[in-house]
PDB file of C-alpha atoms and ligand atoms in Angstrom:
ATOM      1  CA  UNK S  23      17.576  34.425 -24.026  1.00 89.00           C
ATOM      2  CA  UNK S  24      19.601  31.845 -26.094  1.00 91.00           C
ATOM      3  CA  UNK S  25      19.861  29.649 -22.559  1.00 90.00           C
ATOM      4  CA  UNK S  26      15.957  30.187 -21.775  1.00 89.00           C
ATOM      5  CA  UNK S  27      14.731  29.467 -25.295  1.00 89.00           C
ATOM      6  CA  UNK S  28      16.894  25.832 -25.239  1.00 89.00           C
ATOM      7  CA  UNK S  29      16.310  25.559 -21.245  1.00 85.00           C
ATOM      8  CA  UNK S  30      19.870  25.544 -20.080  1.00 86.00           C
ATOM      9  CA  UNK S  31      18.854  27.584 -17.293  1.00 87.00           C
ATOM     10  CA  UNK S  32      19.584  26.089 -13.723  1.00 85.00           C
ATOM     11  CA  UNK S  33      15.988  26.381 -12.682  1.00 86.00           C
ATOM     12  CA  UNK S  34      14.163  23.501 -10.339  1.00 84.00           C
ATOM     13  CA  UNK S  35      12.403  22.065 -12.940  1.00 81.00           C
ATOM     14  CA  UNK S  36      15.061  21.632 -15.357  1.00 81.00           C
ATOM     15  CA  UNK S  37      17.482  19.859 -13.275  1.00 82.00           C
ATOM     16  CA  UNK S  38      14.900  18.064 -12.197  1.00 81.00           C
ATOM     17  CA  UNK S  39      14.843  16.424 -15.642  1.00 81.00           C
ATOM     18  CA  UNK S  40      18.320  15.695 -15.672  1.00 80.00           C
ATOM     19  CA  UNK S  41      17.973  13.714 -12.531  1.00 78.00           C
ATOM     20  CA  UNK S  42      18.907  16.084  -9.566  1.00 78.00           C
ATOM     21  CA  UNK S  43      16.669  15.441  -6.829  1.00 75.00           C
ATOM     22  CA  UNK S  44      15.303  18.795  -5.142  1.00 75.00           C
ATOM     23  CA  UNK S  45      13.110  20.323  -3.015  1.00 76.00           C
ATOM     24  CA  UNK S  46      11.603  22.942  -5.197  1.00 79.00           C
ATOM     25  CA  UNK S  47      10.222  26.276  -3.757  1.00 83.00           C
ATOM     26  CA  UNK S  48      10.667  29.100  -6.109  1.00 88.00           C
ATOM     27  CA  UNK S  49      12.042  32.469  -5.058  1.00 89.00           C
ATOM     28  CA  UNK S  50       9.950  34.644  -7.004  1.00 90.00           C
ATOM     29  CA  UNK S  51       6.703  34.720  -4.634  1.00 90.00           C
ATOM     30  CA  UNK S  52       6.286  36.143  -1.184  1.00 87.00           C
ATOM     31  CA  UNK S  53       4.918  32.959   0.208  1.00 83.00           C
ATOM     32  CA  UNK S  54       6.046  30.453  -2.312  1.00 80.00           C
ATOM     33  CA  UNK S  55       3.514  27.545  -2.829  1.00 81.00           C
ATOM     34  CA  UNK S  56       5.018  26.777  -6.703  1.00 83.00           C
ATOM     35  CA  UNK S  57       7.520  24.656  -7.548  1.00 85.00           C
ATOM     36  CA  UNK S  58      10.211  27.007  -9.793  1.00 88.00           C
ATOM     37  CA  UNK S  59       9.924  26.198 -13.110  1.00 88.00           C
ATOM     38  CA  UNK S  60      10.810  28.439 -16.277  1.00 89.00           C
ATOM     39  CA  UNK S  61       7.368  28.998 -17.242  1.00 90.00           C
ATOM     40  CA  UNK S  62       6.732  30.422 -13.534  1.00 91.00           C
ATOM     41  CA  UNK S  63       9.476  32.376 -13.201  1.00 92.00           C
ATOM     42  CA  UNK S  64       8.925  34.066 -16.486  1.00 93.00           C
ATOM     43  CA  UNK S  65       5.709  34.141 -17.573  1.00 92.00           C
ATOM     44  CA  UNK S  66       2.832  33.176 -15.292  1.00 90.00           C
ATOM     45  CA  UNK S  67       4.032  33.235 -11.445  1.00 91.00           C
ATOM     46  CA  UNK S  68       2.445  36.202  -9.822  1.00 92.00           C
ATOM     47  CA  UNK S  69       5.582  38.956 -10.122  1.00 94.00           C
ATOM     48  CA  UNK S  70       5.982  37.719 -13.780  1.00 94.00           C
ATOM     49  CA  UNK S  71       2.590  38.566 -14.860  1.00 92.00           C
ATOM     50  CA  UNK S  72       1.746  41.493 -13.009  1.00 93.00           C
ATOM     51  CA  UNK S  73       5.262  42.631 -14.672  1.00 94.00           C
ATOM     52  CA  UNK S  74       4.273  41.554 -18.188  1.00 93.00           C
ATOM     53  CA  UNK S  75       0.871  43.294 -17.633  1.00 92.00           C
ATOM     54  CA  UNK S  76       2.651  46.238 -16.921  1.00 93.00           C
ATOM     55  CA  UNK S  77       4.202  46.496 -20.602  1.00 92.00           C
ATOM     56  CA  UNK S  78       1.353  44.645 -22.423  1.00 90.00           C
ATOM     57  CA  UNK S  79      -1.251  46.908 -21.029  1.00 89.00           C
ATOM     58  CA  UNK S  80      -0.200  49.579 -23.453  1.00 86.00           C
ATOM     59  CA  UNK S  81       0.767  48.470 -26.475  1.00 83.00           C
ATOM     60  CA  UNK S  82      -1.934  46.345 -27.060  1.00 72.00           C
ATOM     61  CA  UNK S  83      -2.245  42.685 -29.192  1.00 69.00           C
ATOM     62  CA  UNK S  84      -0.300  40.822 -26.991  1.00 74.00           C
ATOM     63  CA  UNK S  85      -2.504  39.178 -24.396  1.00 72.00           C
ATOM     64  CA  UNK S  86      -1.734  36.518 -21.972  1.00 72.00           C
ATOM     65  CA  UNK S  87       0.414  33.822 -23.855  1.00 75.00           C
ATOM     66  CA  UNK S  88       0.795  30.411 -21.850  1.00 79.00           C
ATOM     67  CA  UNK S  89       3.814  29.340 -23.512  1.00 88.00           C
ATOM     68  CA  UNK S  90       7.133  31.527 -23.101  1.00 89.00           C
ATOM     69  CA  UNK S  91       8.732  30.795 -25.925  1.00 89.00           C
ATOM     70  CA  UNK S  92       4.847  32.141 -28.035  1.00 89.00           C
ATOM     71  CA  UNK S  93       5.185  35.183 -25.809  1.00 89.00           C
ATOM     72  CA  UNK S  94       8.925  35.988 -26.886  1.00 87.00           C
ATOM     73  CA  UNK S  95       7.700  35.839 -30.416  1.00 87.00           C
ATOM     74  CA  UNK S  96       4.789  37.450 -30.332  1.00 88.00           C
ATOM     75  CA  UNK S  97       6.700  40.076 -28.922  1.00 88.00           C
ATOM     76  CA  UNK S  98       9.227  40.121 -32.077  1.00 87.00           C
ATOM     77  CA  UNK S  99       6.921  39.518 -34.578  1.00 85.00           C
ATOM     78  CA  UNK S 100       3.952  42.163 -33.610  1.00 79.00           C
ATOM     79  CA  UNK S 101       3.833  44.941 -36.073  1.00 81.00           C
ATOM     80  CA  UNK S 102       4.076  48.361 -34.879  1.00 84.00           C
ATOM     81  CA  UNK S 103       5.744  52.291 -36.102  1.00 86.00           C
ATOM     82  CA  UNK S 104       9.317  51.272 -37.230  1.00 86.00           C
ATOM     83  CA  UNK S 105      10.540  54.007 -34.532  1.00 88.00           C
ATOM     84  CA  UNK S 106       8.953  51.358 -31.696  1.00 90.00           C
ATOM     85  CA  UNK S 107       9.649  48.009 -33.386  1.00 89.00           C
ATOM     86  CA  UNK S 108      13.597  47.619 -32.059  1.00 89.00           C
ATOM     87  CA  UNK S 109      12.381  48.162 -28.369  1.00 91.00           C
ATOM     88  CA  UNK S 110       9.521  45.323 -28.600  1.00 90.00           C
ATOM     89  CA  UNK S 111      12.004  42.811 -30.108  1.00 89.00           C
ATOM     90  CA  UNK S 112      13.588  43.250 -27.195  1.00 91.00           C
ATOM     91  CA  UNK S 113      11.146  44.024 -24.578  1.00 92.00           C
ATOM     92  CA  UNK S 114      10.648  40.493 -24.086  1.00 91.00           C
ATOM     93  CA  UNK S 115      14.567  39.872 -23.499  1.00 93.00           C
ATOM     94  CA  UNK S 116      14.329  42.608 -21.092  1.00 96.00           C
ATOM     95  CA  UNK S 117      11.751  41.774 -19.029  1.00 95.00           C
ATOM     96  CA  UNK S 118      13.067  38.038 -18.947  1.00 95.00           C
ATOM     97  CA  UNK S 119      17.000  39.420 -17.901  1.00 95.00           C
ATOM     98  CA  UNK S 120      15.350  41.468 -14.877  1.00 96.00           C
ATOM     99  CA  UNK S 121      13.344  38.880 -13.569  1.00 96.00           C
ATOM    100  CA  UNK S 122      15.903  36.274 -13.709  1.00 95.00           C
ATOM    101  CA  UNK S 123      18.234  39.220 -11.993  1.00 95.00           C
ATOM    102  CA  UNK S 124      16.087  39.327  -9.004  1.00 96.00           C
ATOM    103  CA  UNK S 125      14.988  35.898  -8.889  1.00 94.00           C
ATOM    104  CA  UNK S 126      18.916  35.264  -7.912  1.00 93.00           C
ATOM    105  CA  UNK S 127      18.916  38.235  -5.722  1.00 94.00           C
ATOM    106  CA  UNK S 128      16.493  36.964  -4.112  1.00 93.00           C
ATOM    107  CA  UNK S 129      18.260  33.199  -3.872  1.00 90.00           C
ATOM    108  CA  UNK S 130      20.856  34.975  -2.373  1.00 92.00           C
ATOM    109  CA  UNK S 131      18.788  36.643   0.057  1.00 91.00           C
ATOM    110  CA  UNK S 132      18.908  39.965  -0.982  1.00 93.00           C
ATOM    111  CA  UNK S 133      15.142  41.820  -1.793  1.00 91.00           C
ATOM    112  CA  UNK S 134      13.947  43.678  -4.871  1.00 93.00           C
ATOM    113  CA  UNK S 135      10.797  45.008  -4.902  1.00 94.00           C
ATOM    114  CA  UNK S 136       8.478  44.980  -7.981  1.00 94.00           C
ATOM    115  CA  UNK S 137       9.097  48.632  -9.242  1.00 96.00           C
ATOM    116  CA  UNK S 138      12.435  48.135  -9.048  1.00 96.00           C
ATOM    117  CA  UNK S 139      12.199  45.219 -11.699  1.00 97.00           C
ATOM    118  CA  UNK S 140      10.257  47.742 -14.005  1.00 97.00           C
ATOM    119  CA  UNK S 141      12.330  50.275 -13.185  1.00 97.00           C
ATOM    120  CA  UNK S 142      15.389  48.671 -14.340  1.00 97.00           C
ATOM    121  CA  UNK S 143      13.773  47.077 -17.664  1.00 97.00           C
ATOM    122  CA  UNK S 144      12.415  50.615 -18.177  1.00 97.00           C
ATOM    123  CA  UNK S 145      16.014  51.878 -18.159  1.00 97.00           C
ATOM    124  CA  UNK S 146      17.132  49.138 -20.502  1.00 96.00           C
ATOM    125  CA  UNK S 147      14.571  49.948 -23.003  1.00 96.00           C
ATOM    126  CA  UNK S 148      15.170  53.727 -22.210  1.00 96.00           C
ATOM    127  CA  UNK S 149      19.457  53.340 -23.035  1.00 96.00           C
ATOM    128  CA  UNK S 150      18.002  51.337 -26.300  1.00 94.00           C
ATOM    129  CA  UNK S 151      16.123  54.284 -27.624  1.00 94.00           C
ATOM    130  CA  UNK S 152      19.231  56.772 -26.399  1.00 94.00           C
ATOM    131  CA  UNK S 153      21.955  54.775 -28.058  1.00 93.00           C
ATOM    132  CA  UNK S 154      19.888  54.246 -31.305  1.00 91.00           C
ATOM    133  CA  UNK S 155      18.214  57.246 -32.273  1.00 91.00           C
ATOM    134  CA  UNK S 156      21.086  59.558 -31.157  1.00 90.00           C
ATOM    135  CA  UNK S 157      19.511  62.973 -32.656  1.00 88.00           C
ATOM    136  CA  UNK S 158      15.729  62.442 -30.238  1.00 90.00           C
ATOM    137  CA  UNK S 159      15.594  64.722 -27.826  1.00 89.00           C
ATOM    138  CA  UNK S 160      13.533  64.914 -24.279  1.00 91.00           C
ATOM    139  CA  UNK S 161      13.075  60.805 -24.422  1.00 94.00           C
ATOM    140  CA  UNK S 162      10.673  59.792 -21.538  1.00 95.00           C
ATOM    141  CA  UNK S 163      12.073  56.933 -19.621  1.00 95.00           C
ATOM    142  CA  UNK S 164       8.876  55.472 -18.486  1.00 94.00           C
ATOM    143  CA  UNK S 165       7.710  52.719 -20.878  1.00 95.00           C
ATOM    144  CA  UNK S 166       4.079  54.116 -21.766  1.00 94.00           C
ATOM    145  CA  UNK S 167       5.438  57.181 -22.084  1.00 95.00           C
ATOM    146  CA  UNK S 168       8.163  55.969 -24.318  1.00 95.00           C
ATOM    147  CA  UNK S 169       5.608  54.020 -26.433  1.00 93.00           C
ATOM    148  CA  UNK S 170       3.365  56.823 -26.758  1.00 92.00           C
ATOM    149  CA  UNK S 171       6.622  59.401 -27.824  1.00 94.00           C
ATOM    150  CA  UNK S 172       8.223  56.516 -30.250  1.00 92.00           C
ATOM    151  CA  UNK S 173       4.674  55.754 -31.931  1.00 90.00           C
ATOM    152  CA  UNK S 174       3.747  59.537 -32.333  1.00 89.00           C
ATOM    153  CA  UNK S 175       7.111  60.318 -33.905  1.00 86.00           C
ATOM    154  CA  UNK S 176       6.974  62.831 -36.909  1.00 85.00           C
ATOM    155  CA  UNK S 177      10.572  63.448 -38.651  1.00 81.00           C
ATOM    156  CA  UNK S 178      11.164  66.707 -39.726  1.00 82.00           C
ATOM    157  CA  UNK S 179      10.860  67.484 -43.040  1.00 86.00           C
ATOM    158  CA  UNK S 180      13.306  70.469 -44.816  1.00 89.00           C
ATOM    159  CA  UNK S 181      13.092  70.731 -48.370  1.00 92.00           C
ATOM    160  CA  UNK S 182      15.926  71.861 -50.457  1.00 93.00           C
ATOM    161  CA  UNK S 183      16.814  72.607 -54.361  1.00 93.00           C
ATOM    162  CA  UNK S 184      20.074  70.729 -55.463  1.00 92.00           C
ATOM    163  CA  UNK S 185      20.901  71.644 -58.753  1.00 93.00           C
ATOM    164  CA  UNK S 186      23.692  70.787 -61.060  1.00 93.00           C
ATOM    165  CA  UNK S 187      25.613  73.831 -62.302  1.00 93.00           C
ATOM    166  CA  UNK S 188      28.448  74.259 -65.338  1.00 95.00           C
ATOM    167  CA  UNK S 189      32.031  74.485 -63.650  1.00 95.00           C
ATOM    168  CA  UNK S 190      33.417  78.032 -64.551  1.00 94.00           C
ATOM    169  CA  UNK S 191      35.558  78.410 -67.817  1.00 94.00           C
ATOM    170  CA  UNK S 192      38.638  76.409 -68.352  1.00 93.00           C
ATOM    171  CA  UNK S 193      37.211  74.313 -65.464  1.00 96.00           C
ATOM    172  CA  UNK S 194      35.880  71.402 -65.287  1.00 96.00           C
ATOM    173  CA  UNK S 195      33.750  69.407 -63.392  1.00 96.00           C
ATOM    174  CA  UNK S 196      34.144  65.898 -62.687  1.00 96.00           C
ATOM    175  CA  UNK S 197      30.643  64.031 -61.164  1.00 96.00           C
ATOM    176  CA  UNK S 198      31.062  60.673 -59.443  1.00 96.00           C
ATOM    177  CA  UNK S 199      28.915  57.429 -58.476  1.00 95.00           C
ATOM    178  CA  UNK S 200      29.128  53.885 -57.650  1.00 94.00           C
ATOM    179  CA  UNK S 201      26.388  51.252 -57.763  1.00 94.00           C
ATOM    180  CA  UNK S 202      25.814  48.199 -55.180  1.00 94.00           C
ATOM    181  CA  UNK S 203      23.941  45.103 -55.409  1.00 93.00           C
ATOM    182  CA  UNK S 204      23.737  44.311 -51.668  1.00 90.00           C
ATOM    183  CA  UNK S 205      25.813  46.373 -48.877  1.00 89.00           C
ATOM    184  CA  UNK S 206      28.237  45.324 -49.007  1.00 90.00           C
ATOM    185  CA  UNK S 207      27.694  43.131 -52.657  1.00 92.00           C
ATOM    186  CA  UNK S 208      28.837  43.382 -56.088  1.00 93.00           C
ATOM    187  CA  UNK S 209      29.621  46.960 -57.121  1.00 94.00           C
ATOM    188  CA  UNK S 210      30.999  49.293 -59.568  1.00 95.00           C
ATOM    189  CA  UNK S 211      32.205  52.906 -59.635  1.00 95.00           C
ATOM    190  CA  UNK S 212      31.838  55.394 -62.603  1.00 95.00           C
ATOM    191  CA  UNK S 213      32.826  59.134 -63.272  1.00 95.00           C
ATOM    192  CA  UNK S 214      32.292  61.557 -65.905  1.00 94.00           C
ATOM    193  CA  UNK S 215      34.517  65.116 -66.825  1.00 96.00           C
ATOM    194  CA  UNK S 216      32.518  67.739 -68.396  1.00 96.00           C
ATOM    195  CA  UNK S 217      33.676  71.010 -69.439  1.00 95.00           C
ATOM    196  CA  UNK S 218      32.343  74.378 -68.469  1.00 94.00           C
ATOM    197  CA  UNK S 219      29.906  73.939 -72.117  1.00 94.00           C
ATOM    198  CA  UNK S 220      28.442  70.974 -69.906  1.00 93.00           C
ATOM    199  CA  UNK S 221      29.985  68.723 -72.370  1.00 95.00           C
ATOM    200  CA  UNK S 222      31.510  65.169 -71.688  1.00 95.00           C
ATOM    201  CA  UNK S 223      34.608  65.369 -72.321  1.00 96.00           C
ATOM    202  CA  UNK S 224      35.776  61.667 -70.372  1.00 96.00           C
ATOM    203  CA  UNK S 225      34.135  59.331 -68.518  1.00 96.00           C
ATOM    204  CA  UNK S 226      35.135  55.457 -67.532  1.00 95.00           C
ATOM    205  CA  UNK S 227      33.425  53.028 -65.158  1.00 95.00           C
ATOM    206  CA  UNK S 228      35.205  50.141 -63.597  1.00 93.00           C
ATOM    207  CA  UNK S 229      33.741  46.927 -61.873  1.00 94.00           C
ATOM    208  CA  UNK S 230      35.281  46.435 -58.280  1.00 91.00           C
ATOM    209  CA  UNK S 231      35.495  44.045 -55.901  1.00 92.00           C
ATOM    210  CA  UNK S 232      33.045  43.276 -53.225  1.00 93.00           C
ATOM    211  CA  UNK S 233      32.480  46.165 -50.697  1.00 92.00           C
ATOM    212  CA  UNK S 234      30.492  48.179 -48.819  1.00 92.00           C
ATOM    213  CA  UNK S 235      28.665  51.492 -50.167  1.00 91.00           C
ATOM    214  CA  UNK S 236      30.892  53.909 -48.348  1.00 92.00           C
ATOM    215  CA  UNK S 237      33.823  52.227 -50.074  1.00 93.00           C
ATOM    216  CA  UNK S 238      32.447  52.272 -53.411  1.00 93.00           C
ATOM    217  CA  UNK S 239      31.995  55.553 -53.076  1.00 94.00           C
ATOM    218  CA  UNK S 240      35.153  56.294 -52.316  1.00 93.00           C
ATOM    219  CA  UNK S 241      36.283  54.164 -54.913  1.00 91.00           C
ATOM    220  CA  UNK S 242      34.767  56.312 -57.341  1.00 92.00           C
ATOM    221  CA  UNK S 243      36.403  59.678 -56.427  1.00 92.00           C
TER     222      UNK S 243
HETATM  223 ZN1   ZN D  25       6.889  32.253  -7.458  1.00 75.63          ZN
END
């Protein structure tokens, strides 16, 4: 993405502004008539937009962009459940990787058909979901599907009673936290003692050094 969005890739038309002299023919169409160029490959040669239309069509607000580098944002930037938004940061980047994938598969005179494209940004998007939301179970690996599953997403709610209770007699209890301004950031610890009257009977906080909240936590006990 980094080498698309500054146009580092080694694509007709960019080495045609630095001066080397090609024949251009791009490898993306069936019977190529286009000169390659990033916005062809990518975004508005046949494959490319049939592709995009493909993963457009159902999330809606994200119509046909003419410039790439509009389309990658629009992608990042479009507002949407926060159980969906990771996968349409990177939808774009997906889409982009595959079709650059077979577009040298294809220089190299192997073929790769269409579905296969979506197929492989489908399982992309699909190991996203599976690697980031560990506990979801029955994950569809088709992207409407997957869409439809992230956006429709209900957690679980369990309510329980936590209570605070007096330690038993010639016990006593000693309660713990630390405080953060950042994670990690500036942070202190703190603890109290209280005796089995629920009485303090010591307590002490401490600044500490920068650190993360599991630390500080730590810290504290
Ligand atoms: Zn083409």
């Amino acid at each position: 993405m980094w080498r698309i969005w500054k146009l580092r890739l080694p694509l007709d038309d960019i080495l045609k502004r630095i001066k080397i002299a090609i024949v251009s023919r791009c490898y993306c169409c069936d019977n190529p008539q286009h000169e390659e160029t990033v916005q062809h490959l990518f975004l508005i040669g046949n494959l490319a937009t049939s592709v995009r239309l493909y993963y457009t069509s159902v999330v809606g607000g994200i119509g046909p962009m003419v410039k790439l580098h509009q389309t990658v944002w629009k992608w990042w930037d479009f507002n949407c459940s926060p159980k969906l938004k990771p996968n349409k940061q990177v939808a774009s980047a997906f889409i982009c990787w595959q079709l650059w994938k077979r577009r040298n598969a294809r220089a190299h005179g192997e073929t790769m058909s269409k579905n296969k494209v979506i197929y492989y940004i489908n399982q992309n998007l699909y190991h996203l979901v599976v690697t980031r939301y560990l506990w979801l179970k029955n994950i569809p690996q088709d992207w409407p599907q997957l869409v439809q599953f992230l956006e429709g997403y209900k957690p679980i709610m369990k309510i329980r009673r936590v209570q605070w209770r007096y330690p038993i007699v010639r016990w006593y209890k000693c309660n713990t936290d630390s405080a953060l301004r950042g994670n990690p950031g500036a942070c202190s610890a703190t603890f109290y003692m209280r005796n089995n009257e629920g009485d303090v009977v010591f307590s002490s906080a401490r600044r500490l050094a920068d650190t993360t909240n599991i630390c500080a936590e730590a810290a504290a006990i």
